[in-house]
Coordinates of C-alpha atoms in Angstrom, one line a residue:
Chain A
D1 CA -162.7 49.8 24.4
Q2 CA -159.6 47.6 24.5
Q3 CA -156.9 50.2 24.3
V4 CA -155.2 48.9 27.4
K5 CA -154.9 45.2 28.0
Q6 CA -153.6 43.1 30.8
N7 CA -153.7 39.6 29.5
S8 CA -152.8 37.8 32.7
P9 CA -155.7 37.9 35.2
S10 CA -153.6 36.5 38.0
L11 CA -150.0 35.9 39.0
S12 CA -148.5 34.0 42.0
V13 CA -144.9 34.4 43.2
Q14 CA -142.9 33.4 46.2
E15 CA -141.9 36.0 48.7
G16 CA -138.5 37.5 47.9
R17 CA -138.7 36.7 44.2
I18 CA -139.5 39.1 41.3
S19 CA -143.0 39.8 40.2
I20 CA -143.5 40.9 36.6
L21 CA -146.8 42.3 35.6
N22 CA -147.4 43.1 31.9
C23 CA -149.6 45.5 30.0
D24 CA -150.1 46.2 26.3
Y25 CA -151.7 49.2 24.6
T26 CA -152.8 50.0 21.2
N27 CA -152.9 53.8 21.1
S28 CA -149.5 55.3 20.3
M29 CA -150.8 58.8 21.3
F30 CA -150.7 58.0 25.0
D31 CA -148.4 60.4 27.0
Y32 CA -148.3 58.7 30.4
F33 CA -148.6 55.2 31.7
L34 CA -149.4 54.5 35.4
W35 CA -149.7 51.6 37.7
Y36 CA -152.3 51.5 40.4
K37 CA -152.6 49.0 43.2
K38 CA -156.0 48.1 44.7
Y39 CA -156.9 46.2 47.8
P40 CA -160.5 44.9 48.3
A41 CA -162.9 47.6 49.5
E42 CA -160.5 50.3 48.7
G43 CA -159.9 52.7 45.8
P44 CA -157.0 52.4 43.5
T45 CA -153.7 53.7 44.9
F46 CA -151.1 55.2 42.7
L47 CA -147.9 53.3 42.6
I48 CA -145.6 54.5 39.8
S49 CA -145.8 56.2 36.4
I50 CA -143.7 56.7 33.3
S51 CA -143.7 59.3 30.6
S52 CA -143.9 58.1 27.0
I53 CA -140.5 59.8 26.3
K54 CA -138.8 57.5 28.8
D55 CA -138.1 53.8 28.9
K56 CA -137.6 53.2 32.6
N57 CA -138.6 54.6 35.9
E58 CA -137.6 53.2 39.2
D59 CA -138.9 53.9 42.7
G60 CA -137.6 51.6 45.4
R61 CA -138.7 48.0 44.8
F62 CA -140.8 49.1 41.8
T63 CA -139.6 49.6 38.3
V64 CA -141.7 50.3 35.2
F65 CA -140.3 49.6 31.8
L66 CA -141.8 51.0 28.6
N67 CA -141.2 49.5 25.1
K68 CA -142.9 51.9 22.7
S69 CA -142.1 50.0 19.6
A70 CA -143.9 47.0 21.1
K71 CA -146.5 49.1 22.8
H72 CA -145.8 47.2 26.0
L73 CA -145.0 48.1 29.5
S74 CA -144.2 46.0 32.6
L75 CA -144.0 46.5 36.3
H76 CA -141.3 44.7 38.2
I77 CA -141.5 44.3 41.9
V78 CA -138.4 43.0 43.5
P79 CA -138.2 41.6 46.1
S80 CA -141.9 40.7 46.3
Q81 CA -143.5 40.9 49.7
P82 CA -146.8 39.3 51.0
G83 CA -148.1 42.9 51.5
D84 CA -147.8 43.4 47.7
S85 CA -150.7 41.0 47.2
A86 CA -153.4 43.1 45.5
V87 CA -154.9 43.8 42.1
Y88 CA -152.6 45.8 39.9
F89 CA -154.1 48.0 37.2
C90 CA -152.2 49.5 34.3
A91 CA -153.6 52.8 33.0
A92 CA -152.8 55.1 30.2
Q93 CA -153.4 58.8 29.8
R94 CA -153.2 61.4 27.1
G95 CA -152.2 65.1 27.6
S96 CA -149.7 66.9 29.8
G97 CA -149.9 67.5 33.5
N98 CA -151.5 64.2 34.4
T99 CA -155.0 65.6 34.1
G100 CA -156.5 63.5 31.3
K101 CA -158.8 60.6 31.9
L102 CA -157.3 57.3 32.7
I103 CA -157.9 54.3 30.6
F104 CA -157.5 51.2 32.6
G105 CA -156.6 47.6 31.9
Q106 CA -158.6 44.7 33.4
G107 CA -156.2 44.2 36.2
T108 CA -153.9 41.4 37.4
T109 CA -154.3 39.9 40.8
L110 CA -150.9 39.3 42.4
Q111 CA -150.5 36.8 45.2
V112 CA -147.2 36.8 47.0
K113 CA -146.8 33.6 49.0
P114 CA -144.8 33.7 52.3
Chain B
E1 CA -151.6 62.4 54.0
P2 CA -154.4 64.1 52.0
E3 CA -157.2 61.9 50.8
V4 CA -160.3 61.8 48.7
T5 CA -163.4 61.0 50.8
Q6 CA -166.5 59.4 49.5
T7 CA -169.9 58.9 51.2
P8 CA -171.8 56.7 51.6
S9 CA -169.6 53.6 51.4
H10 CA -172.6 51.5 50.4
Q11 CA -175.9 52.7 48.9
V12 CA -178.9 50.4 48.2
T13 CA -181.7 51.9 46.1
Q14 CA -184.8 50.8 44.4
M15 CA -184.8 50.7 40.6
G16 CA -186.1 54.0 39.2
Q17 CA -185.0 56.1 42.2
E18 CA -182.5 58.9 42.2
V19 CA -179.2 58.6 44.0
I20 CA -176.5 61.2 44.8
L21 CA -173.0 60.0 45.5
H22 CA -170.8 62.4 47.5
C23 CA -167.1 63.1 47.2
V24 CA -164.8 65.5 48.9
P25 CA -161.7 65.9 46.7
I26 CA -158.2 66.9 48.0
S27 CA -158.5 70.6 48.8
N28 CA -156.0 72.1 46.4
H29 CA -156.8 69.9 43.5
L30 CA -158.4 71.4 40.4
Y31 CA -159.6 68.4 38.3
F32 CA -162.2 66.0 39.4
Y33 CA -163.4 62.7 38.0
W34 CA -165.9 59.9 38.4
Y35 CA -165.1 56.3 37.5
R36 CA -167.0 53.1 38.0
Q37 CA -166.2 49.5 38.2
I38 CA -168.9 46.9 37.5
L39 CA -168.2 43.7 39.3
G40 CA -165.7 41.6 37.4
Q41 CA -165.0 44.4 34.9
K42 CA -162.4 47.1 34.4
V43 CA -162.5 50.5 36.0
E44 CA -164.2 52.8 33.5
F45 CA -164.0 56.6 33.1
L46 CA -167.3 58.4 33.4
V47 CA -166.7 62.1 33.5
S48 CA -164.1 64.8 34.3
F49 CA -164.8 68.2 35.7
Y50 CA -162.6 71.3 35.7
N51 CA -163.3 75.0 36.3
N52 CA -167.0 74.3 37.2
E53 CA -167.8 72.5 34.0
I54 CA -167.6 69.1 32.4
S55 CA -164.3 68.8 30.5
E56 CA -164.9 65.3 29.1
K57 CA -167.5 62.6 29.4
S58 CA -167.7 59.0 28.2
E59 CA -170.5 57.3 26.3
I60 CA -171.7 55.9 29.6
F61 CA -172.4 59.4 30.9
D62 CA -175.7 60.0 29.3
D63 CA -178.6 62.2 30.4
Q64 CA -179.2 60.0 33.3
F65 CA -176.1 61.3 35.0
S66 CA -175.0 64.7 36.2
V67 CA -172.2 66.1 38.3
E68 CA -172.1 69.2 40.4
R69 CA -169.6 71.0 42.7
P70 CA -172.2 72.8 44.9
D71 CA -170.0 74.5 47.4
G72 CA -166.4 74.5 46.5
S73 CA -165.5 71.4 48.5
N74 CA -168.0 68.7 47.5
F75 CA -168.2 67.0 44.2
T76 CA -171.4 65.0 43.6
L77 CA -172.6 62.4 41.0
K78 CA -176.4 62.2 40.6
I79 CA -177.9 59.2 38.9
R80 CA -181.6 59.8 37.9
S81 CA -183.9 56.9 37.6
T82 CA -181.4 54.2 38.5
K83 CA -181.3 50.9 36.5
L84 CA -180.2 47.5 37.6
E85 CA -177.1 47.8 35.4
D86 CA -176.0 50.9 37.3
S87 CA -175.0 48.6 40.2
A88 CA -171.2 49.1 40.5
M89 CA -168.4 50.6 42.6
Y90 CA -168.2 54.3 41.9
F91 CA -164.9 56.0 42.5
C92 CA -164.2 59.7 42.7
A93 CA -160.7 61.0 41.9
S94 CA -158.9 64.3 41.9
T95 CA -155.7 65.6 40.5
G96 CA -154.0 68.7 39.3
G97 CA -152.7 70.0 42.6
L98 CA -150.4 72.9 42.1
T99 CA -146.8 72.1 42.7
G100 CA -143.9 74.5 42.7
A101 CA -143.5 73.8 39.0
G102 CA -147.3 74.2 38.4
L103 CA -147.6 70.6 37.1
G104 CA -150.4 68.2 37.8
T105 CA -150.1 65.2 39.9
E106 CA -151.3 61.7 39.6
A107 CA -154.9 61.0 40.3
F108 CA -155.9 60.2 43.9
F109 CA -158.9 57.9 44.3
G110 CA -161.5 57.7 47.0
Q111 CA -162.4 54.4 48.6
G112 CA -165.5 54.1 46.5
T113 CA -169.2 53.9 47.0
R114 CA -170.8 50.6 46.3
L115 CA -174.2 51.2 44.6
T116 CA -176.6 48.3 44.6
V117 CA -179.8 48.8 42.6
V118 CA -182.6 46.3 43.5

């Protein structure tokens, strides 16, 4: 099941710079897209989401962009901080009310260097 | 802040044995899920549960697996006759808390149970 793909297994950026994590999907029927962050030995933690009817959602340092025609979304973190170092999962969901199953990408490990 | 609690954090079991993984979802949530992550692979959906019945299950969730909400607060995943390939992190999640608008919320995950089948 490759409906959601994160093609970059890892990303390294300098503290203070922008981190851009990318995600592609194949199913045009998805209604929501979400980003989760995961530290070792912990469960995924919700970060930010976007509805399929929008193209941008911003929350503090985190912005998610959605390009439906390209079936592509990205997460921008600016400025990046060392505490942002974690695995970031892109996920997609069908249905209203955020109650459908999540389909995850493989994850991208972000390392923010001081 | 409300959280999803999973026990145990680590379970080691002999192949062929039955295991039960425990979860306490967030109290006002209505939808419950189990996911798993085999080492080095993506997080995979197993099953969703709503109104005391399974609402959706994946191909992975065969007759070896079952879920139960025995007492209104716990949500369990039972794996009968465990196999080596069942070794993974198992995550419980819940969502669907009732807000003022009656909308669902994003899924909250527990910290996971690492199951090792030997």
